[in-house]
Amino acid sequence: MDPSGVFPTSYRSDRRIVRTRWQALALVLFMGLLLAAPYLVSGRIIAILNMMMISAVIAVGLQICTGYAGQINLGQAAFMGVGAYTASILASKTGLTFLLTIPLAGLSAALFGFLFGLTAARIKGFYLALTTIAAQFLFHFAVLNLPSTWLGGSNGITVPPAELFGLRFVSETAQFYMNFAVTAIMVAGAFGIVRSRFGRAFVAVRDDDVAAGIMGINVAATKANAFLIGAFYAGVGGALWAYLIRFVGVDQFTLFHSIFFVAMIIVGGMGSIVGALVGVFVIRIIQEIIATVGPNIADSVSFLGGDIVFAGMNVVLGGVIALFMILEPKGLMHRWNILKSSYRIWPFPY
């Protein structure tokens, strides 16, 4: 019998095996559906899926940094920008393949994030948030004030299409498969990180950094590593963004975008990789709805002006964050876990 005395241990083990098999089958079917998506849906949906996959890479990195390690990061868009500019420069000036530019973009962003992660050893909370905001403004200042021959200044940089063995990833479908492959690798790596000793150290520091230090965890190094990993994911996402848009400008990586990424992990659920993916889906769908409906509203009510789309998106997303912080502070994955637990023990109340 199990400790609760309700079900025999063998019965609970059999149920767990069956559940794991169904989960594996569902994952295979979901991956197969995604791979077949370019042949099943319109180009507009493929473009949205491309944006979702890039956002998923960045949000998963932020989830590791903030959700697992507890380090507030409001500069994720700046780290994304560092990766995007690195990939753009390497692709346009050296002609390297994307198999090299994407990892190098992640490494450059990781170095930038690590420098700010070192400050997390001494400060926390509100002051750490201000430090990461400083990273956002430092990035903008560097791009706009360095010689335009380096980073393009306010004019931005045009990015050549990704190329591999003579095959150019120009169409939405080709970019979809490239983004899908990179996203799958990064998400699988995230699951491995959070299940490793590094992930357990992140959780220990998040829960109580003093107790973690007493147990022998190098708190300063753990916090810095959290920023390094989060920035690496942002840099990889920035490189994918550069190849998708084929143009990189400083106005694509603002503080608003950093807040959007924070909203994704809040809505999906802090401390859950799947929660980050769910949050990306929800927030991106909301953004697409506003972007589609907003212009129609602006045309119907002329006195609102053309800025109604941008303003409405910020107001709605801010309202979504506030509602989740009040009504469901642990995110959608927490609610889903409660429903799963209730189903498994039904008809018993607990």
XYZ file of N, CA and C in Angstrom, residues 27-167:
423
model
N 2.719 14.420 -27.001
C 3.839 15.252 -27.441
C 4.206 14.936 -28.885
N 4.234 13.649 -29.242
C 4.564 13.265 -30.619
C 3.525 13.807 -31.592
N 2.251 13.687 -31.231
C 1.192 14.189 -32.103
C 1.270 15.708 -32.252
N 1.575 16.394 -31.144
C 1.685 17.857 -31.200
C 2.854 18.276 -32.078
N 3.996 17.599 -31.933
C 5.156 17.933 -32.757
C 4.872 17.643 -34.225
N 4.198 16.523 -34.491
C 3.848 16.203 -35.875
C 2.907 17.220 -36.479
N 1.957 17.701 -35.670
C 1.022 18.725 -36.155
C 1.753 20.014 -36.468
N 2.720 20.377 -35.621
C 3.492 21.590 -35.880
C 4.324 21.453 -37.161
N 4.927 20.286 -37.351
C 5.739 20.086 -38.551
C 4.890 20.147 -39.820
N 3.640 19.742 -39.710
C 2.752 19.770 -40.885
C 2.024 21.101 -41.030
N 2.209 22.011 -40.078
C 1.462 23.269 -40.076
C 1.615 24.078 -41.365
N 2.823 24.195 -41.956
C 2.939 25.002 -43.181
C 2.056 24.528 -44.323
N 1.660 23.254 -44.293
C 0.825 22.715 -45.367
C -0.657 22.691 -44.992
N -0.972 23.118 -43.756
C -2.349 23.051 -43.283
C -2.980 24.414 -43.059
N -2.155 25.436 -42.826
C -2.695 26.747 -42.476
C -2.143 27.796 -43.438
N -2.672 29.005 -43.322
C -2.293 30.092 -44.226
C -0.938 30.681 -43.845
N -0.414 31.521 -44.722
C 0.860 32.179 -44.469
C 0.814 33.100 -43.268
N -0.342 33.707 -43.026
C -0.487 34.595 -41.865
C -0.298 33.816 -40.569
N -0.872 32.610 -40.487
C -0.718 31.789 -39.293
C 0.728 31.345 -39.128
N 1.404 31.042 -40.245
C 2.812 30.647 -40.169
C 3.657 31.801 -39.629
N 3.345 33.020 -40.066
C 4.076 34.185 -39.559
C 3.873 34.339 -38.051
N 2.638 34.113 -37.589
C 2.362 34.201 -36.150
C 3.107 33.106 -35.394
N 3.134 31.894 -35.942
C 3.855 30.797 -35.296
C 5.356 31.084 -35.233
N 5.902 31.700 -36.272
C 7.313 32.084 -36.239
C 7.587 33.058 -35.094
N 6.715 34.042 -34.949
C 6.877 35.006 -33.859
C 6.750 34.327 -32.498
N 5.814 33.373 -32.399
C 5.615 32.666 -31.128
C 6.841 31.846 -30.757
N 7.440 31.178 -31.743
C 8.602 30.349 -31.434
C 9.789 31.199 -30.983
N 9.998 32.338 -31.631
C 11.080 33.225 -31.205
C 10.809 33.758 -29.797
N 9.565 34.171 -29.545
C 9.205 34.648 -28.209
C 9.349 33.545 -27.172
N 9.066 32.291 -27.577
C 9.186 31.172 -26.641
C 10.625 30.988 -26.187
N 11.577 31.090 -27.100
C 12.988 30.956 -26.733
C 13.375 32.023 -25.713
N 12.963 33.260 -25.973
C 13.329 34.368 -25.081
C 12.624 34.235 -23.734
N 11.335 33.869 -23.756
C 10.575 33.745 -22.511
C 11.079 32.586 -21.659
N 11.497 31.500 -22.281
C 12.042 30.375 -21.524
C 13.328 30.794 -20.810
N 14.173 31.560 -21.491
C 15.375 32.069 -20.834
C 15.042 32.973 -19.659
N 14.046 33.830 -19.842
C 13.618 34.702 -18.742
C 13.021 33.884 -17.609
N 12.331 32.800 -17.947
C 11.761 31.932 -16.912
C 12.851 31.313 -16.047
N 13.952 30.898 -16.675
C 15.061 30.336 -15.902
C 15.654 31.394 -14.980
N 15.843 32.597 -15.507
C 16.465 33.677 -14.730
C 15.558 34.177 -13.616
N 14.298 34.422 -13.949
C 13.373 35.036 -12.983
C 12.506 34.002 -12.280
N 11.919 33.081 -13.040
C 11.002 32.122 -12.435
C 11.688 31.099 -11.566
N 12.847 30.615 -11.985
C 13.560 29.583 -11.222
C 14.584 30.176 -10.264
N 15.367 31.151 -10.737
C 16.422 31.709 -9.890
C 15.962 32.917 -9.078
N 14.792 33.485 -9.421
C 14.260 34.597 -8.640
C 14.957 35.923 -8.879
N 15.663 36.074 -10.012
C 16.375 37.315 -10.302
C 15.534 38.171 -11.242
N 15.077 39.306 -10.765
C 14.221 40.179 -11.562
C 15.012 40.724 -12.745
N 14.445 40.565 -13.927
C 15.147 40.951 -15.157
C 14.194 41.733 -16.044
N 14.426 43.028 -16.152
C 13.642 43.884 -17.038
C 14.467 44.351 -18.234
N 15.539 43.614 -18.517
C 16.391 43.978 -19.649
C 16.497 42.878 -20.686
N 15.524 41.961 -20.708
C 15.604 40.839 -21.633
C 15.598 41.293 -23.087
N 14.864 42.359 -23.400
C 14.843 42.867 -24.772
C 16.219 43.413 -25.176
N 16.948 44.000 -24.221
C 18.302 44.482 -24.531
C 19.228 43.314 -24.851
N 19.130 42.227 -24.077
C 19.948 41.044 -24.372
C 19.561 40.449 -25.715
N 18.287 40.476 -26.018
C 17.825 40.032 -27.333
C 18.432 40.900 -28.431
N 18.478 42.210 -28.188
C 19.052 43.123 -29.171
C 20.526 42.869 -29.397
N 21.262 42.561 -28.341
C 22.688 42.254 -28.494
C 22.868 41.039 -29.402
N 22.050 40.024 -29.193
C 22.126 38.843 -30.050
C 21.747 39.144 -31.484
N 20.707 39.973 -31.664
C 20.265 40.313 -33.021
C 21.341 41.096 -33.768
N 21.955 42.070 -33.108
C 23.001 42.858 -33.770
C 24.244 42.005 -34.040
N 24.575 41.108 -33.124
C 25.742 40.240 -33.354
C 25.521 39.354 -34.572
N 24.344 38.721 -34.640
C 24.048 37.867 -35.786
C 24.018 38.668 -37.082
N 23.475 39.887 -37.014
C 23.394 40.724 -38.212
C 24.775 41.091 -38.736
N 25.655 41.496 -37.833
C 27.006 41.899 -38.247
C 27.781 40.703 -38.787
N 27.691 39.570 -38.092
C 28.421 38.392 -38.541
C 27.911 37.901 -39.892
N 26.585 37.945 -40.083
C 26.018 37.455 -41.339
C 26.313 38.385 -42.502
N 26.263 39.701 -42.246
C 26.422 40.653 -43.347
C 27.877 40.950 -43.682
N 28.771 40.890 -42.697
C 30.157 41.280 -42.932
C 31.118 40.116 -43.054
N 30.767 38.970 -42.498
C 31.668 37.820 -42.574
C 31.094 36.680 -43.404
N 29.768 36.690 -43.615
C 29.153 35.639 -44.409
C 29.066 34.293 -43.726
N 29.166 34.262 -42.394
C 29.088 32.996 -41.671
C 27.695 32.391 -41.795
N 27.633 31.064 -41.742
C 26.359 30.373 -41.755
C 25.627 30.578 -40.438
N 24.316 30.407 -40.465
C 23.533 30.635 -39.249
C 23.851 29.593 -38.168
N 24.445 28.461 -38.560
C 24.856 27.470 -37.561
C 25.937 28.020 -36.636
N 26.655 29.043 -37.088
C 27.669 29.691 -36.262
C 27.180 31.019 -35.704
N 26.437 31.782 -36.499
C 26.019 33.107 -36.038
C 25.032 33.025 -34.874
N 24.134 32.041 -34.888
C 23.148 31.950 -33.803
C 23.812 31.622 -32.460
N 24.689 30.597 -32.376
C 25.378 30.377 -31.089
C 26.264 31.548 -30.676
N 26.954 32.174 -31.637
C 27.796 33.322 -31.289
C 26.963 34.499 -30.806
N 25.783 34.672 -31.379
C 24.880 35.720 -30.897
C 24.459 35.441 -29.460
N 24.162 34.172 -29.169
C 23.818 33.817 -27.797
C 24.966 34.053 -26.831
N 26.190 33.742 -27.261
C 27.355 33.935 -26.389
C 27.612 35.418 -26.114
N 27.466 36.257 -27.139
C 27.684 37.694 -26.925
C 26.640 38.263 -25.963
N 25.387 37.849 -26.120
C 24.347 38.308 -25.199
C 24.579 37.755 -23.796
N 25.068 36.508 -23.709
C 25.346 35.916 -22.404
C 26.435 36.685 -21.677
N 27.466 37.119 -22.402
C 28.532 37.911 -21.781
C 27.989 39.229 -21.265
N 27.145 39.884 -22.070
C 26.541 41.141 -21.656
C 25.659 40.930 -20.432
N 24.870 39.862 -20.426
C 24.012 39.578 -19.285
C 24.797 39.197 -18.051
N 25.921 38.489 -18.238
C 26.742 38.076 -17.104
C 27.308 39.287 -16.362
N 27.673 40.324 -17.113
C 28.213 41.528 -16.472
C 27.193 42.150 -15.533
N 25.935 42.157 -15.953
C 24.895 42.697 -15.079
C 24.490 41.690 -14.013
N 24.689 40.405 -14.303
C 24.392 39.398 -13.298
C 25.331 39.468 -12.112
N 26.544 39.958 -12.324
C 27.483 40.094 -11.204
C 26.965 41.060 -10.149
N 26.185 42.056 -10.590
C 25.636 42.997 -9.608
C 24.561 42.352 -8.744
N 23.974 41.246 -9.223
C 22.916 40.586 -8.457
C 23.461 39.952 -7.182
N 24.779 39.799 -7.082
C 25.356 39.225 -5.867
C 25.204 40.154 -4.672
N 25.059 41.454 -4.932
C 25.018 42.422 -3.842
C 23.656 43.094 -3.669
N 22.842 43.108 -4.704
C 21.554 43.779 -4.611
C 20.450 42.823 -5.029
N 19.229 43.143 -4.654
C 18.104 42.299 -5.008
C 16.835 43.150 -5.052
N 15.772 42.542 -5.540
C 14.469 43.204 -5.534
C 14.403 44.406 -6.455
N 13.878 45.506 -5.903
C 13.646 46.728 -6.673
C 14.939 47.274 -7.263
N 16.031 47.207 -6.523
C 17.293 47.762 -6.997
C 17.870 46.904 -8.122
N 17.662 45.611 -8.067
C 18.099 44.751 -9.165
C 17.301 45.044 -10.426
N 16.004 45.307 -10.268
C 15.172 45.669 -11.417
C 15.693 46.948 -12.070
N 16.089 47.929 -11.262
C 16.633 49.172 -11.807
C 17.935 48.918 -12.561
N 18.745 48.002 -12.063
C 20.002 47.686 -12.738
C 19.754 47.085 -14.113
N 18.778 46.183 -14.209
C 18.483 45.580 -15.512
C 17.856 46.592 -16.463
N 17.095 47.546 -15.925
C 16.590 48.631 -16.773
C 17.761 49.455 -17.305
N 18.789 49.625 -16.485
C 19.985 50.334 -16.944
C 20.625 49.615 -18.127
N 20.580 48.286 -18.134
C 21.097 47.526 -19.278
C 20.319 47.872 -20.541
N 19.011 48.055 -20.380
C 18.177 48.415 -21.517
C 18.611 49.757 -22.111
N 18.813 50.753 -21.272
C 19.181 52.081 -21.757
C 20.639 52.136 -22.225
N 21.496 51.337 -21.597
C 22.888 51.280 -22.051
C 22.965 50.713 -23.458
N 22.173 49.716 -23.730
C 22.139 49.133 -25.073
C 21.705 50.171 -26.097
N 20.641 50.897 -25.808
C 20.160 51.928 -26.739
C 21.204 53.020 -26.928
N 21.835 53.435 -25.839
C 22.845 54.497 -25.917
C 24.017 54.050 -26.788
N 24.461 52.809 -26.628
C 25.601 52.317 -27.397
C 25.270 52.246 -28.880
N 24.098 51.727 -29.222
C 23.730 51.581 -30.633
C 23.618 52.939 -31.316
N 23.017 53.906 -30.634
C 22.759 55.203 -31.254
C 23.976 56.113 -31.280
N 24.954 55.875 -30.403
C 26.075 56.808 -30.304
C 27.405 56.258 -30.818
N 27.502 54.965 -30.982
C 28.706 54.424 -31.610
C 28.702 54.776 -33.099
N 29.855 54.753 -33.750
C 29.881 55.068 -35.196
C 28.880 54.218 -35.976
N 28.177 54.864 -36.893
C 27.128 54.167 -37.652
C 27.688 53.038 -38.504
N 28.983 53.092 -38.812
C 29.577 52.004 -39.587
C 29.682 50.712 -38.766
N 29.560 50.830 -37.440
C 29.642 49.657 -36.582
C 28.293 48.961 -36.461
N 27.303 49.706 -35.946
C 25.999 49.113 -35.641
C 24.853 49.737 -36.435
N 25.168 50.600 -37.363
C 24.121 51.188 -38.199
C 23.420 52.380 -37.606
N 23.661 52.670 -36.322
C 23.017 53.818 -35.692
C 21.507 53.726 -35.748
N 20.864 54.860 -36.011
C 19.406 54.893 -36.091
C 18.872 54.291 -37.383
N 19.745 54.061 -38.358
C 19.313 53.488 -39.639
C 19.155 51.974 -39.604
N 19.761 51.336 -38.629
C 19.642 49.895 -38.521
C 20.559 49.149 -39.479
N 20.408 47.826 -39.508
C 21.244 46.953 -40.335
C 20.342 46.006 -41.115
N 20.625 45.874 -42.393
C 19.915 44.900 -43.216
C 20.605 43.544 -43.088
N 19.817 42.512 -42.897
C 20.349 41.179 -42.624
C 20.123 40.281 -43.843
N 21.164 39.619 -44.340
C 20.961 38.659 -45.449
C 20.214 37.433 -44.943
N 19.551 36.701 -45.804
C 18.809 35.505 -45.356
C 19.750 34.421 -44.857
N 19.224 33.598 -43.959
C 20.009 32.468 -43.465
C 20.293 31.503 -44.612
N 21.479 30.919 -44.581
C 21.895 30.039 -45.673
C 22.663 28.854 -45.121
N 22.411 27.673 -45.683
C 23.090 26.458 -45.254
C 23.325 25.570 -46.471
N 24.607 25.362 -46.800
C 24.988 24.507 -47.935
C 24.287 24.941 -49.229
N 24.221 26.257 -49.416
C 23.608 26.790 -50.618
C 22.104 26.942 -50.558
N 21.472 26.431 -49.496
C 20.015 26.540 -49.342
C 19.690 27.809 -48.565
